[in-house]
């Protein structure tokens, strides 16, 4: 299945970010994407109302969107790299997958990321976090 290969690739990317940091091109692309995607938040009257509701609900400054864009644009490679080292811990992550356990469980177990725990549709199961991945 594509699930196991997608997990392997995702973990490689996370480990690479933690070890080597973000590239200048990735940082530039991310900044542009984040700032331009915010513009889509105000396209329809419903979007504008939702934005205003967020401003009111969280008591945000009226220039909140502009300040947020300034913060995103001012982030440096060094800051992003430090955040990656602080928050990305691929060897101590919980990976959650939704899918048919009969199709993907065995392949997921072979990846070696730890015990595969099956939960029901209500999220109930006998899940235990084991830092030794056993």
JSON list of C-alpha atoms in Angstrom, two decimals:
[
{"chain": "A", "resi": 1, "resn": "UNK", "atom": "CA", "xyz": [0.00, 0.00, 0.00]},
{"chain": "A", "resi": 2, "resn": "UNK", "atom": "CA", "xyz": [1.01, 3.59, -0.38]},
{"chain": "A", "resi": 3, "resn": "UNK", "atom": "CA", "xyz": [0.46, 4.17, 3.35]},
{"chain": "A", "resi": 4, "resn": "UNK", "atom": "CA", "xyz": [3.69, 2.58, 4.51]},
{"chain": "A", "resi": 5, "resn": "UNK", "atom": "CA", "xyz": [5.83, 4.27, 1.86]},
{"chain": "A", "resi": 6, "resn": "UNK", "atom": "CA", "xyz": [4.19, 7.62, 2.67]},
{"chain": "A", "resi": 7, "resn": "UNK", "atom": "CA", "xyz": [5.07, 7.18, 6.35]},
{"chain": "A", "resi": 8, "resn": "UNK", "atom": "CA", "xyz": [8.68, 6.29, 5.52]},
{"chain": "A", "resi": 9, "resn": "UNK", "atom": "CA", "xyz": [8.99, 9.36, 3.28]},
{"chain": "A", "resi": 10, "resn": "UNK", "atom": "CA", "xyz": [7.34, 11.63, 5.87]},
{"chain": "A", "resi": 11, "resn": "UNK", "atom": "CA", "xyz": [9.70, 10.42, 8.59]},
{"chain": "A", "resi": 12, "resn": "UNK", "atom": "CA", "xyz": [12.71, 11.03, 6.30]},
{"chain": "A", "resi": 13, "resn": "UNK", "atom": "CA", "xyz": [11.52, 14.59, 5.72]},
{"chain": "A", "resi": 14, "resn": "UNK", "atom": "CA", "xyz": [11.00, 15.23, 9.44]},
{"chain": "A", "resi": 15, "resn": "UNK", "atom": "CA", "xyz": [14.43, 13.81, 10.32]},
{"chain": "A", "resi": 16, "resn": "UNK", "atom": "CA", "xyz": [16.04, 15.87, 7.58]},
{"chain": "A", "resi": 17, "resn": "UNK", "atom": "CA", "xyz": [14.41, 19.08, 8.84]},
{"chain": "A", "resi": 18, "resn": "UNK", "atom": "CA", "xyz": [15.56, 18.34, 12.37]},
{"chain": "A", "resi": 19, "resn": "UNK", "atom": "CA", "xyz": [19.13, 17.45, 11.35]},
{"chain": "A", "resi": 20, "resn": "UNK", "atom": "CA", "xyz": [19.76, 19.83, 8.44]},
{"chain": "A", "resi": 21, "resn": "UNK", "atom": "CA", "xyz": [17.17, 22.55, 8.77]},
{"chain": "A", "resi": 22, "resn": "UNK", "atom": "CA", "xyz": [15.01, 24.16, 6.15]},
{"chain": "A", "resi": 23, "resn": "UNK", "atom": "CA", "xyz": [16.52, 25.24, 2.84]},
{"chain": "A", "resi": 24, "resn": "UNK", "atom": "CA", "xyz": [16.31, 28.91, 1.85]},
{"chain": "A", "resi": 25, "resn": "UNK", "atom": "CA", "xyz": [14.04, 27.93, -1.06]},
{"chain": "A", "resi": 26, "resn": "UNK", "atom": "CA", "xyz": [11.68, 26.01, 1.24]},
{"chain": "A", "resi": 27, "resn": "UNK", "atom": "CA", "xyz": [11.56, 28.91, 3.66]},
{"chain": "A", "resi": 28, "resn": "UNK", "atom": "CA", "xyz": [10.77, 31.38, 0.89]},
{"chain": "A", "resi": 29, "resn": "UNK", "atom": "CA", "xyz": [8.05, 29.11, -0.52]},
{"chain": "A", "resi": 30, "resn": "UNK", "atom": "CA", "xyz": [6.54, 28.54, 2.93]},
{"chain": "A", "resi": 31, "resn": "UNK", "atom": "CA", "xyz": [6.42, 32.25, 3.70]},
{"chain": "A", "resi": 32, "resn": "UNK", "atom": "CA", "xyz": [4.76, 33.05, 0.38]},
{"chain": "A", "resi": 33, "resn": "UNK", "atom": "CA", "xyz": [2.28, 30.20, 0.79]},
{"chain": "A", "resi": 34, "resn": "UNK", "atom": "CA", "xyz": [1.30, 31.18, 4.32]},
{"chain": "A", "resi": 35, "resn": "UNK", "atom": "CA", "xyz": [0.84, 34.85, 3.52]},
{"chain": "A", "resi": 36, "resn": "UNK", "atom": "CA", "xyz": [-1.01, 34.29, 0.23]},
{"chain": "A", "resi": 37, "resn": "UNK", "atom": "CA", "xyz": [-3.27, 31.60, 1.71]},
{"chain": "A", "resi": 38, "resn": "UNK", "atom": "CA", "xyz": [-4.44, 34.11, 4.29]},
{"chain": "A", "resi": 39, "resn": "UNK", "atom": "CA", "xyz": [-5.82, 36.26, 1.47]},
{"chain": "A", "resi": 40, "resn": "UNK", "atom": "CA", "xyz": [-8.20, 33.42, 0.62]},
{"chain": "A", "resi": 41, "resn": "UNK", "atom": "CA", "xyz": [-9.65, 33.68, 4.12]},
{"chain": "A", "resi": 42, "resn": "UNK", "atom": "CA", "xyz": [-11.49, 36.87, 3.14]},
{"chain": "A", "resi": 43, "resn": "UNK", "atom": "CA", "xyz": [-12.90, 36.01, -0.30]},
{"chain": "A", "resi": 44, "resn": "UNK", "atom": "CA", "xyz": [-16.57, 35.50, 0.51]},
{"chain": "A", "resi": 45, "resn": "UNK", "atom": "CA", "xyz": [-18.88, 37.34, 2.90]},
{"chain": "A", "resi": 46, "resn": "UNK", "atom": "CA", "xyz": [-18.98, 34.18, 5.02]},
{"chain": "A", "resi": 47, "resn": "UNK", "atom": "CA", "xyz": [-15.15, 34.11, 5.14]},
{"chain": "A", "resi": 48, "resn": "UNK", "atom": "CA", "xyz": [-15.07, 37.76, 6.21]},
{"chain": "A", "resi": 49, "resn": "UNK", "atom": "CA", "xyz": [-17.65, 37.11, 8.93]},
{"chain": "A", "resi": 50, "resn": "UNK", "atom": "CA", "xyz": [-15.66, 34.12, 10.20]},
{"chain": "A", "resi": 51, "resn": "UNK", "atom": "CA", "xyz": [-12.51, 36.25, 10.30]},
{"chain": "A", "resi": 52, "resn": "UNK", "atom": "CA", "xyz": [-14.28, 39.01, 12.21]},
{"chain": "A", "resi": 53, "resn": "UNK", "atom": "CA", "xyz": [-15.68, 36.44, 14.61]},
{"chain": "A", "resi": 54, "resn": "UNK", "atom": "CA", "xyz": [-12.14, 35.17, 15.27]},
{"chain": "A", "resi": 55, "resn": "UNK", "atom": "CA", "xyz": [-10.92, 38.73, 15.91]},
{"chain": "A", "resi": 56, "resn": "UNK", "atom": "CA", "xyz": [-13.75, 39.35, 18.37]},
{"chain": "A", "resi": 57, "resn": "UNK", "atom": "CA", "xyz": [-13.63, 35.93, 20.05]},
{"chain": "A", "resi": 58, "resn": "UNK", "atom": "CA", "xyz": [-9.89, 36.12, 20.74]},
{"chain": "A", "resi": 59, "resn": "UNK", "atom": "CA", "xyz": [-9.81, 39.89, 21.29]},
{"chain": "A", "resi": 60, "resn": "UNK", "atom": "CA", "xyz": [-7.28, 40.34, 18.50]},
{"chain": "A", "resi": 61, "resn": "UNK", "atom": "CA", "xyz": [-5.93, 43.67, 17.34]},
{"chain": "A", "resi": 62, "resn": "UNK", "atom": "CA", "xyz": [-7.66, 45.05, 14.25]},
{"chain": "A", "resi": 63, "resn": "UNK", "atom": "CA", "xyz": [-4.31, 44.84, 12.43]},
{"chain": "A", "resi": 64, "resn": "UNK", "atom": "CA", "xyz": [-3.82, 41.23, 13.50]},
{"chain": "A", "resi": 65, "resn": "UNK", "atom": "CA", "xyz": [-3.63, 39.81, 9.94]},
{"chain": "A", "resi": 66, "resn": "UNK", "atom": "CA", "xyz": [-1.05, 42.37, 8.86]},
{"chain": "A", "resi": 67, "resn": "UNK", "atom": "CA", "xyz": [1.03, 41.77, 12.00]},
{"chain": "A", "resi": 68, "resn": "UNK", "atom": "CA", "xyz": [0.82, 38.03, 11.47]},
{"chain": "A", "resi": 69, "resn": "UNK", "atom": "CA", "xyz": [2.10, 38.42, 7.89]},
{"chain": "A", "resi": 70, "resn": "UNK", "atom": "CA", "xyz": [4.95, 40.61, 9.18]},
{"chain": "A", "resi": 71, "resn": "UNK", "atom": "CA", "xyz": [5.91, 37.94, 11.72]},
{"chain": "A", "resi": 72, "resn": "UNK", "atom": "CA", "xyz": [5.87, 35.20, 9.09]},
{"chain": "A", "resi": 73, "resn": "UNK", "atom": "CA", "xyz": [7.93, 37.28, 6.68]},
{"chain": "A", "resi": 74, "resn": "UNK", "atom": "CA", "xyz": [10.47, 38.17, 9.37]},
{"chain": "A", "resi": 75, "resn": "UNK", "atom": "CA", "xyz": [11.19, 34.55, 10.35]},
{"chain": "A", "resi": 76, "resn": "UNK", "atom": "CA", "xyz": [14.77, 33.54, 9.60]},
{"chain": "A", "resi": 77, "resn": "UNK", "atom": "CA", "xyz": [16.25, 30.20, 8.63]},
{"chain": "A", "resi": 78, "resn": "UNK", "atom": "CA", "xyz": [18.03, 30.09, 11.98]},
{"chain": "A", "resi": 79, "resn": "UNK", "atom": "CA", "xyz": [14.74, 30.58, 13.87]},
{"chain": "A", "resi": 80, "resn": "UNK", "atom": "CA", "xyz": [12.97, 27.86, 11.87]},
{"chain": "A", "resi": 81, "resn": "UNK", "atom": "CA", "xyz": [15.91, 25.48, 12.32]},
{"chain": "A", "resi": 82, "resn": "UNK", "atom": "CA", "xyz": [15.88, 26.09, 16.09]},
{"chain": "A", "resi": 83, "resn": "UNK", "atom": "CA", "xyz": [12.13, 25.41, 16.21]},
{"chain": "A", "resi": 84, "resn": "UNK", "atom": "CA", "xyz": [12.63, 22.18, 14.25]},
{"chain": "A", "resi": 85, "resn": "UNK", "atom": "CA", "xyz": [15.25, 20.98, 16.74]},
{"chain": "A", "resi": 86, "resn": "UNK", "atom": "CA", "xyz": [13.01, 21.94, 19.65]},
{"chain": "A", "resi": 87, "resn": "UNK", "atom": "CA", "xyz": [9.72, 20.44, 18.43]},
{"chain": "A", "resi": 88, "resn": "UNK", "atom": "CA", "xyz": [10.48, 17.74, 15.84]},
{"chain": "A", "resi": 89, "resn": "UNK", "atom": "CA", "xyz": [11.33, 14.44, 17.50]},
{"chain": "A", "resi": 90, "resn": "UNK", "atom": "CA", "xyz": [10.65, 11.76, 14.86]},
{"chain": "A", "resi": 91, "resn": "UNK", "atom": "CA", "xyz": [11.88, 8.96, 17.14]},
{"chain": "A", "resi": 92, "resn": "UNK", "atom": "CA", "xyz": [9.32, 9.89, 19.79]},
{"chain": "A", "resi": 93, "resn": "UNK", "atom": "CA", "xyz": [6.20, 10.55, 17.74]},
{"chain": "A", "resi": 94, "resn": "UNK", "atom": "CA", "xyz": [2.77, 9.02, 17.67]},
{"chain": "A", "resi": 95, "resn": "UNK", "atom": "CA", "xyz": [1.76, 8.32, 14.09]},
{"chain": "A", "resi": 96, "resn": "UNK", "atom": "CA", "xyz": [-1.98, 8.12, 13.54]},
{"chain": "A", "resi": 97, "resn": "UNK", "atom": "CA", "xyz": [-3.34, 6.42, 10.44]},
{"chain": "A", "resi": 98, "resn": "UNK", "atom": "CA", "xyz": [-6.95, 5.92, 9.37]},
{"chain": "A", "resi": 99, "resn": "UNK", "atom": "CA", "xyz": [-7.52, 2.93, 7.15]},
{"chain": "A", "resi": 100, "resn": "UNK", "atom": "CA", "xyz": [-8.34, -0.72, 6.79]},
{"chain": "A", "resi": 101, "resn": "UNK", "atom": "CA", "xyz": [-6.26, -2.53, 9.40]},
{"chain": "A", "resi": 102, "resn": "UNK", "atom": "CA", "xyz": [-6.39, -5.78, 7.42]},
{"chain": "A", "resi": 103, "resn": "UNK", "atom": "CA", "xyz": [-4.71, -4.07, 4.49]},
{"chain": "A", "resi": 104, "resn": "UNK", "atom": "CA", "xyz": [-2.12, -1.90, 6.26]},
{"chain": "A", "resi": 105, "resn": "UNK", "atom": "CA", "xyz": [-1.43, -3.18, 9.79]},
{"chain": "A", "resi": 106, "resn": "UNK", "atom": "CA", "xyz": [1.19, -5.82, 8.90]},
{"chain": "A", "resi": 107, "resn": "UNK", "atom": "CA", "xyz": [3.08, -3.41, 6.63]},
{"chain": "A", "resi": 108, "resn": "UNK", "atom": "CA", "xyz": [3.03, -0.72, 9.31]},
{"chain": "A", "resi": 109, "resn": "UNK", "atom": "CA", "xyz": [4.40, -3.13, 11.92]},
{"chain": "A", "resi": 110, "resn": "UNK", "atom": "CA", "xyz": [7.29, -4.03, 9.60]},
{"chain": "A", "resi": 111, "resn": "UNK", "atom": "CA", "xyz": [8.37, -0.37, 9.47]},
{"chain": "A", "resi": 112, "resn": "UNK", "atom": "CA", "xyz": [9.67, -0.63, 13.03]},
{"chain": "A", "resi": 113, "resn": "UNK", "atom": "CA", "xyz": [8.18, 2.59, 14.37]},
{"chain": "A", "resi": 114, "resn": "UNK", "atom": "CA", "xyz": [6.56, 0.78, 17.29]},
{"chain": "A", "resi": 115, "resn": "UNK", "atom": "CA", "xyz": [3.48, -1.20, 18.15]},
{"chain": "A", "resi": 116, "resn": "UNK", "atom": "CA", "xyz": [0.48, -0.67, 15.91]},
{"chain": "A", "resi": 117, "resn": "UNK", "atom": "CA", "xyz": [-2.56, -0.02, 18.07]},
{"chain": "A", "resi": 118, "resn": "UNK", "atom": "CA", "xyz": [-6.00, -0.40, 16.54]},
{"chain": "A", "resi": 119, "resn": "UNK", "atom": "CA", "xyz": [-8.71, 1.94, 17.82]},
{"chain": "A", "resi": 120, "resn": "UNK", "atom": "CA", "xyz": [-12.41, 1.76, 17.17]},
{"chain": "A", "resi": 121, "resn": "UNK", "atom": "CA", "xyz": [-14.42, 4.52, 15.50]},
{"chain": "A", "resi": 122, "resn": "UNK", "atom": "CA", "xyz": [-14.80, 6.24, 18.88]},
{"chain": "A", "resi": 123, "resn": "UNK", "atom": "CA", "xyz": [-11.05, 6.23, 19.43]},
{"chain": "A", "resi": 124, "resn": "UNK", "atom": "CA", "xyz": [-11.24, 3.60, 22.15]},
{"chain": "A", "resi": 125, "resn": "UNK", "atom": "CA", "xyz": [-8.56, 1.02, 22.60]},
{"chain": "A", "resi": 126, "resn": "UNK", "atom": "CA", "xyz": [-5.89, -0.08, 25.00]},
{"chain": "A", "resi": 127, "resn": "UNK", "atom": "CA", "xyz": [-3.34, 2.43, 23.79]},
{"chain": "A", "resi": 128, "resn": "UNK", "atom": "CA", "xyz": [-0.15, 2.81, 25.82]},
{"chain": "A", "resi": 129, "resn": "UNK", "atom": "CA", "xyz": [2.77, 5.05, 24.98]},
{"chain": "A", "resi": 130, "resn": "UNK", "atom": "CA", "xyz": [6.00, 3.10, 25.06]},
{"chain": "A", "resi": 131, "resn": "UNK", "atom": "CA", "xyz": [9.13, 5.15, 24.51]},
{"chain": "A", "resi": 132, "resn": "UNK", "atom": "CA", "xyz": [11.08, 1.99, 23.67]},
{"chain": "A", "resi": 133, "resn": "UNK", "atom": "CA", "xyz": [8.74, 1.39, 20.72]},
{"chain": "A", "resi": 134, "resn": "UNK", "atom": "CA", "xyz": [7.81, -2.10, 21.92]}
]
